[in-house]
XYZ file of C-alpha atoms in Angstrom:
374
model
C -73.034 9.689 -25.784
C -71.211 12.941 -23.521
C -69.812 9.226 -21.581
C -68.629 7.500 -24.393
C -66.211 10.283 -25.580
C -65.126 11.234 -22.464
C -64.221 7.493 -22.588
C -62.859 7.152 -26.245
C -60.637 9.962 -25.390
C -59.524 7.979 -22.058
C -61.140 9.867 -19.041
C -62.688 7.274 -16.560
C -66.163 6.524 -17.065
C -67.723 5.525 -13.711
C -70.143 2.314 -14.345
C -73.369 2.426 -12.164
C -76.902 0.542 -11.959
C -78.208 4.470 -13.451
C -76.582 4.317 -16.317
C -75.015 0.611 -17.310
C -77.681 -0.512 -19.504
C -77.324 3.122 -21.710
C -73.519 2.653 -21.688
C -73.780 -1.006 -22.768
C -76.263 -0.454 -25.434
C -74.362 2.803 -26.608
C -71.034 0.874 -26.312
C -72.277 -1.829 -28.287
C -74.062 0.095 -31.439
C -70.116 1.907 -31.477
C -68.241 -1.007 -31.354
C -66.730 0.394 -28.109
C -65.331 -2.955 -26.725
C -63.393 -2.485 -24.225
C -66.354 -0.538 -22.471
C -68.835 -3.486 -23.521
C -66.525 -6.194 -21.639
C -66.324 -3.208 -18.610
C -70.504 -3.486 -18.361
C -70.602 -6.982 -18.716
C -69.217 -7.345 -15.987
C -71.108 -4.783 -14.078
C -73.375 -6.426 -15.327
C -72.353 -10.036 -14.443
C -72.125 -9.084 -10.500
C -74.954 -7.734 -10.234
C -76.837 -10.764 -10.882
C -79.467 -12.387 -7.971
C -83.175 -13.102 -7.843
C -84.870 -9.522 -8.790
C -82.038 -8.514 -11.522
C -80.766 -12.032 -13.308
C -83.535 -12.282 -15.664
C -83.986 -8.696 -17.134
C -80.008 -9.097 -17.474
C -80.465 -12.377 -19.741
C -82.787 -10.730 -21.712
C -80.689 -7.671 -22.303
C -77.731 -9.871 -24.462
C -80.874 -10.549 -26.348
C -79.801 -6.793 -27.568
C -76.219 -6.921 -26.899
C -74.900 -10.147 -27.929
C -71.950 -11.255 -24.855
C -72.607 -14.884 -24.914
C -70.608 -15.169 -21.932
C -73.213 -12.671 -20.122
C -75.645 -14.560 -21.400
C -74.139 -18.150 -20.243
C -73.472 -16.405 -16.983
C -77.137 -14.742 -16.202
C -79.087 -17.996 -17.726
C -76.791 -20.418 -15.289
C -78.037 -17.851 -11.855
C -81.361 -18.170 -13.117
C -80.989 -22.259 -13.427
C -79.022 -22.126 -10.441
C -80.974 -20.434 -7.851
C -84.354 -20.834 -9.347
C -86.713 -21.255 -6.339
C -85.694 -17.640 -5.945
C -86.286 -16.142 -9.092
C -89.007 -17.268 -9.010
C -90.286 -14.904 -6.805
C -89.292 -12.287 -8.684
C -91.296 -10.340 -10.847
C -89.753 -10.806 -14.184
C -90.322 -14.670 -13.117
C -93.937 -13.627 -14.349
C -92.814 -11.515 -17.322
C -91.282 -14.818 -19.215
C -92.138 -15.799 -22.323
C -94.363 -19.193 -22.642
C -91.089 -20.116 -24.816
C -88.632 -18.663 -22.172
C -90.129 -20.521 -19.265
C -90.501 -23.935 -21.323
C -86.304 -23.900 -21.886
C -86.061 -23.478 -17.733
C -88.323 -26.299 -16.891
C -87.007 -28.812 -19.604
C -83.149 -28.105 -17.941
C -81.896 -30.687 -17.077
C -79.497 -28.216 -14.739
C -82.525 -26.640 -13.528
C -81.665 -26.396 -9.197
C -84.527 -27.449 -7.535
C -84.790 -28.782 -3.862
C -88.452 -30.968 -5.241
C -90.247 -31.945 -8.337
C -92.674 -30.142 -6.499
C -91.184 -26.633 -6.415
C -91.428 -27.028 -10.873
C -95.251 -27.658 -11.073
C -95.195 -24.993 -8.775
C -93.947 -22.006 -10.694
C -95.645 -23.408 -13.544
C -99.344 -22.785 -11.850
C -98.010 -19.497 -10.415
C -96.955 -18.345 -14.391
C -99.675 -19.545 -15.577
C -102.601 -17.733 -12.499
C -100.793 -14.880 -12.808
C -102.716 -13.625 -16.883
C -104.855 -17.053 -16.300
C -106.711 -16.683 -19.217
C -103.957 -16.524 -22.246
C -101.844 -19.083 -20.481
C -103.854 -21.235 -19.579
C -103.949 -23.137 -23.095
C -100.029 -24.058 -22.556
C -100.801 -26.471 -19.577
C -100.039 -29.489 -21.525
C -97.017 -27.997 -22.985
C -95.353 -26.878 -19.404
C -96.351 -30.345 -17.740
C -94.550 -32.437 -20.047
C -91.784 -30.366 -18.741
C -92.277 -31.234 -14.733
C -90.482 -34.573 -13.889
C -93.708 -36.167 -12.746
C -92.265 -39.209 -11.669
C -90.175 -37.580 -8.872
C -92.977 -36.145 -7.150
C -95.453 -39.108 -4.827
C -98.506 -40.525 -5.598
C -100.244 -38.654 -2.938
C -98.775 -34.814 -3.827
C -100.267 -35.344 -7.968
C -103.611 -37.317 -5.972
C -103.944 -34.209 -4.196
C -102.130 -31.299 -6.161
C -101.984 -32.333 -9.545
C -105.027 -33.953 -10.276
C -107.493 -31.849 -8.387
C -106.273 -28.763 -10.716
C -109.491 -27.706 -13.137
C -106.549 -27.337 -16.218
C -105.005 -30.504 -15.547
C -108.433 -32.330 -15.020
C -109.413 -30.941 -18.461
C -106.390 -31.618 -20.323
C -106.357 -35.307 -22.180
C -102.804 -34.381 -22.837
C -102.189 -34.196 -19.196
C -103.948 -36.663 -18.238
C -101.361 -39.110 -19.970
C -98.834 -37.410 -18.912
C -100.235 -38.511 -15.371
C -101.058 -41.944 -15.900
C -97.957 -42.227 -17.841
C -95.782 -41.274 -14.619
C -97.524 -42.868 -11.995
C -97.051 -46.428 -14.473
C -93.343 -45.088 -13.478
C -93.405 -44.705 -10.246
C -94.676 -47.802 -9.242
C -92.532 -49.655 -11.403
C -89.005 -47.588 -10.404
C -90.063 -48.938 -6.754
C -89.285 -52.587 -8.030
C -85.797 -53.722 -7.383
C -84.930 -53.440 -11.640
C -85.386 -49.954 -11.530
C -87.635 -48.991 -13.974
C -87.864 -46.509 -15.985
C -84.865 -44.437 -14.100
C -83.987 -43.012 -18.029
C -87.120 -41.996 -18.642
C -87.635 -37.971 -19.721
C -90.532 -38.359 -16.811
C -88.221 -40.042 -13.852
C -84.741 -38.241 -15.496
C -83.431 -36.504 -12.259
C -81.977 -33.169 -11.831
C -78.748 -33.106 -12.453
C -77.235 -30.894 -9.023
C -75.237 -27.875 -9.408
C -72.469 -29.212 -6.768
C -71.799 -32.345 -6.110
C -70.152 -34.611 -3.455
C -67.322 -37.020 -4.419
C -65.880 -40.088 -2.703
C -62.628 -41.662 -4.565
C -60.629 -44.536 -3.775
C -59.981 -45.785 -0.581
C -61.095 -49.306 1.478
C -63.821 -51.339 0.077
C -64.751 -55.232 1.637
C -60.787 -55.020 3.098
C -59.418 -54.342 0.021
C -58.117 -50.420 -2.028
C -60.758 -49.824 -4.599
C -60.952 -47.769 -7.174
C -64.061 -46.409 -7.385
C -65.876 -43.214 -7.904
C -69.357 -42.026 -6.294
C -70.694 -39.074 -5.994
C -73.629 -38.039 -4.192
C -76.609 -35.350 -4.831
C -77.936 -34.024 -2.472
C -80.912 -33.253 -3.993
C -82.159 -36.381 -5.154
C -80.530 -37.961 -1.842
C -78.852 -40.750 -3.652
C -75.441 -42.394 -3.982
C -74.466 -42.484 -8.069
C -71.440 -44.882 -9.094
C -69.875 -42.379 -11.425
C -66.316 -44.292 -12.938
C -63.671 -47.328 -12.471
C -60.853 -45.595 -13.767
C -57.749 -45.474 -11.198
C -55.311 -47.496 -12.716
C -54.587 -49.364 -9.891
C -56.937 -48.848 -6.906
C -55.689 -46.865 -4.197
C -56.326 -45.734 -0.152
C -55.451 -43.103 1.897
C -54.901 -40.435 -0.581
C -54.852 -36.970 -0.591
C -57.519 -35.129 -2.863
C -58.806 -31.992 -4.232
C -60.726 -29.876 -7.019
C -59.183 -27.440 -9.478
C -59.967 -25.990 -12.634
C -62.733 -28.624 -13.196
C -60.707 -31.645 -12.752
C -60.510 -34.611 -9.088
C -56.101 -34.229 -8.802
C -56.019 -37.848 -6.841
C -52.444 -37.563 -4.490
C -50.481 -40.352 -3.864
C -52.185 -42.846 -1.226
C -51.330 -46.575 -0.717
C -52.664 -50.088 -1.940
C -51.554 -52.464 0.404
C -47.997 -53.179 -1.478
C -46.643 -49.561 -2.782
C -46.740 -46.227 -1.796
C -47.518 -43.770 -4.583
C -45.662 -40.886 -5.891
C -48.686 -41.018 -9.153
C -50.748 -38.771 -9.235
C -53.940 -38.724 -11.278
C -56.464 -35.873 -12.332
C -60.753 -37.228 -13.426
C -62.236 -35.011 -16.178
C -65.937 -34.178 -14.971
C -66.607 -33.726 -18.334
C -65.835 -36.161 -20.023
C -65.765 -38.963 -16.957
C -61.783 -39.937 -17.572
C -58.935 -40.381 -15.758
C -55.200 -39.296 -16.810
C -51.648 -39.057 -15.411
C -50.157 -35.925 -14.344
C -46.158 -35.118 -13.697
C -45.238 -37.596 -10.422
C -44.137 -36.310 -7.186
C -40.703 -36.210 -5.596
C -41.710 -38.342 -2.491
C -43.976 -40.848 -1.734
C -46.805 -40.082 0.115
C -50.013 -41.775 2.075
C -51.741 -40.732 4.791
C -50.639 -36.892 2.622
C -52.695 -33.634 3.759
C -54.176 -31.739 0.275
C -55.091 -28.414 -0.543
C -55.819 -25.890 -3.169
C -53.938 -21.776 -2.573
C -54.043 -19.338 -5.734
C -54.858 -22.133 -8.685
C -51.864 -24.378 -7.361
C -51.829 -27.827 -5.630
C -50.065 -28.253 -2.538
C -49.383 -31.942 -0.086
C -47.717 -31.861 2.632
C -46.057 -34.614 5.369
C -47.712 -38.195 4.874
C -45.905 -41.149 4.695
C -43.331 -43.315 2.536
C -43.669 -46.592 4.300
C -40.300 -45.893 6.427
C -40.873 -42.634 7.599
C -43.242 -40.017 7.743
C -42.208 -36.775 6.177
C -42.262 -33.538 6.706
C -41.154 -31.982 3.165
C -43.685 -30.680 1.330
C -44.745 -29.730 -2.134
C -46.260 -27.436 -4.908
C -47.786 -28.184 -8.497
C -48.394 -26.160 -11.423
C -50.922 -27.069 -13.255
C -49.715 -24.802 -16.175
C -45.785 -26.263 -16.079
C -46.993 -30.302 -15.332
C -44.195 -29.751 -12.368
C -43.677 -30.557 -9.419
C -41.372 -28.387 -6.817
C -40.673 -28.654 -3.092
C -41.789 -25.823 -0.819
C -39.773 -24.827 2.532
C -40.158 -28.111 5.282
C -42.428 -28.620 8.295
C -40.322 -28.050 11.596
C -41.553 -31.351 12.360
C -42.990 -35.390 10.600
C -46.594 -34.775 10.163
C -49.412 -37.068 9.016
C -52.992 -37.560 8.340
C -53.279 -33.922 9.393
C -56.737 -31.487 8.088
C -55.118 -28.598 6.455
C -56.938 -26.109 4.859
C -56.178 -21.953 3.082
C -56.784 -18.603 5.715
C -55.543 -15.156 3.642
C -52.684 -17.048 1.438
C -51.217 -19.458 3.998
C -51.758 -22.669 4.714
C -53.046 -23.878 8.068
C -52.213 -27.623 9.557
C -53.768 -28.781 12.557
C -54.276 -33.484 14.039
C -51.197 -33.954 12.865
C -49.519 -36.930 14.543
C -45.727 -37.304 15.024
C -43.061 -40.321 13.917
C -43.866 -42.202 17.173
C -47.921 -41.686 16.859
C -48.003 -39.119 19.230
C -51.011 -36.811 18.442
C -49.213 -32.512 18.578
C -51.459 -30.486 19.635
C -50.526 -27.540 17.274
C -51.150 -25.523 14.237
C -48.073 -24.677 11.591
C -48.627 -22.057 9.400
C -47.123 -21.447 5.936
C -46.392 -18.448 4.039
C -46.510 -19.660 0.313
C -45.382 -16.325 -0.588
C -41.859 -16.221 1.214
C -41.480 -20.103 1.941
C -41.791 -20.059 5.305
C -43.249 -21.996 8.061
C -43.995 -20.266 11.537
C -44.845 -22.725 13.594
C -47.427 -21.760 16.605
C -48.808 -23.385 19.594
C -53.148 -23.832 19.453
């Protein structure tokens, strides 16, 4: 309470691991919102496999939707590490059931979910064995191999003695055999539905069958599977640049065999829809694109007549492109990245198609370019 009083009088309070819970509870009870936010921010930075469940449960007492979501997301994103914590074994059956049921649960293989469930039951075997069927129903059994099911699941005494469990396994093995057929039957069954990865690799546009395409494919690294996402670009295009910013994938410039584009589209990963945004000042294919400080930078490329040394910057808040300092040389087919608030470009081609063995550094704060030998 003394710390709360000091905070009310404008004194600095050092939030630590030792006092954060006490401070948060007191600040929440007294309605000191700024201190609640400070404590929640501190706890959000403390998330780790050992502490995430305790922090998540704390939000049952002190209401903080943002911290609760962040802690729960940490649990699902780092589930295989969280299983090793002591707090995992103290979860209620309702809490564990909800976690195992999540499409967002991040596991390399589904057997990790089954083994986590059995570990939780074994911790207090007599009290928890009755939950075997309810928990097993949350395991995507049809994502397991028939060999694993035979050796590890059917051999378990709790499973063998449960009619509900045996029915689940029978359904799963039927789906496994049918999904091996070309029709892919059963892919959308709840026992076969893949978990959603917490990160994906997108392939947008490019060439397919000798022509530009507007297709998008996503690689699920957990399932080791490519999935077709959408065919929504206004026109097929290749040799464009791409960037990810604030939940959107931007497709910048490009070429469709006839026209060089200055148009820019962005793909909303939530709604799987395309939206056109402001055009660039120049048409660019073979363009280098990167993101820095919440802005998209497009550098060099070709407009169909010549390779370019110009560069421009896109500000999503205003939906505007603005010119930045041009590069010293015409460049395309470049690799670019960011480092210490600067843009780096490497491995470019000049107008005569000679490889340039050097890179340039752009200081976007001072809007100037410095040429450096590699």
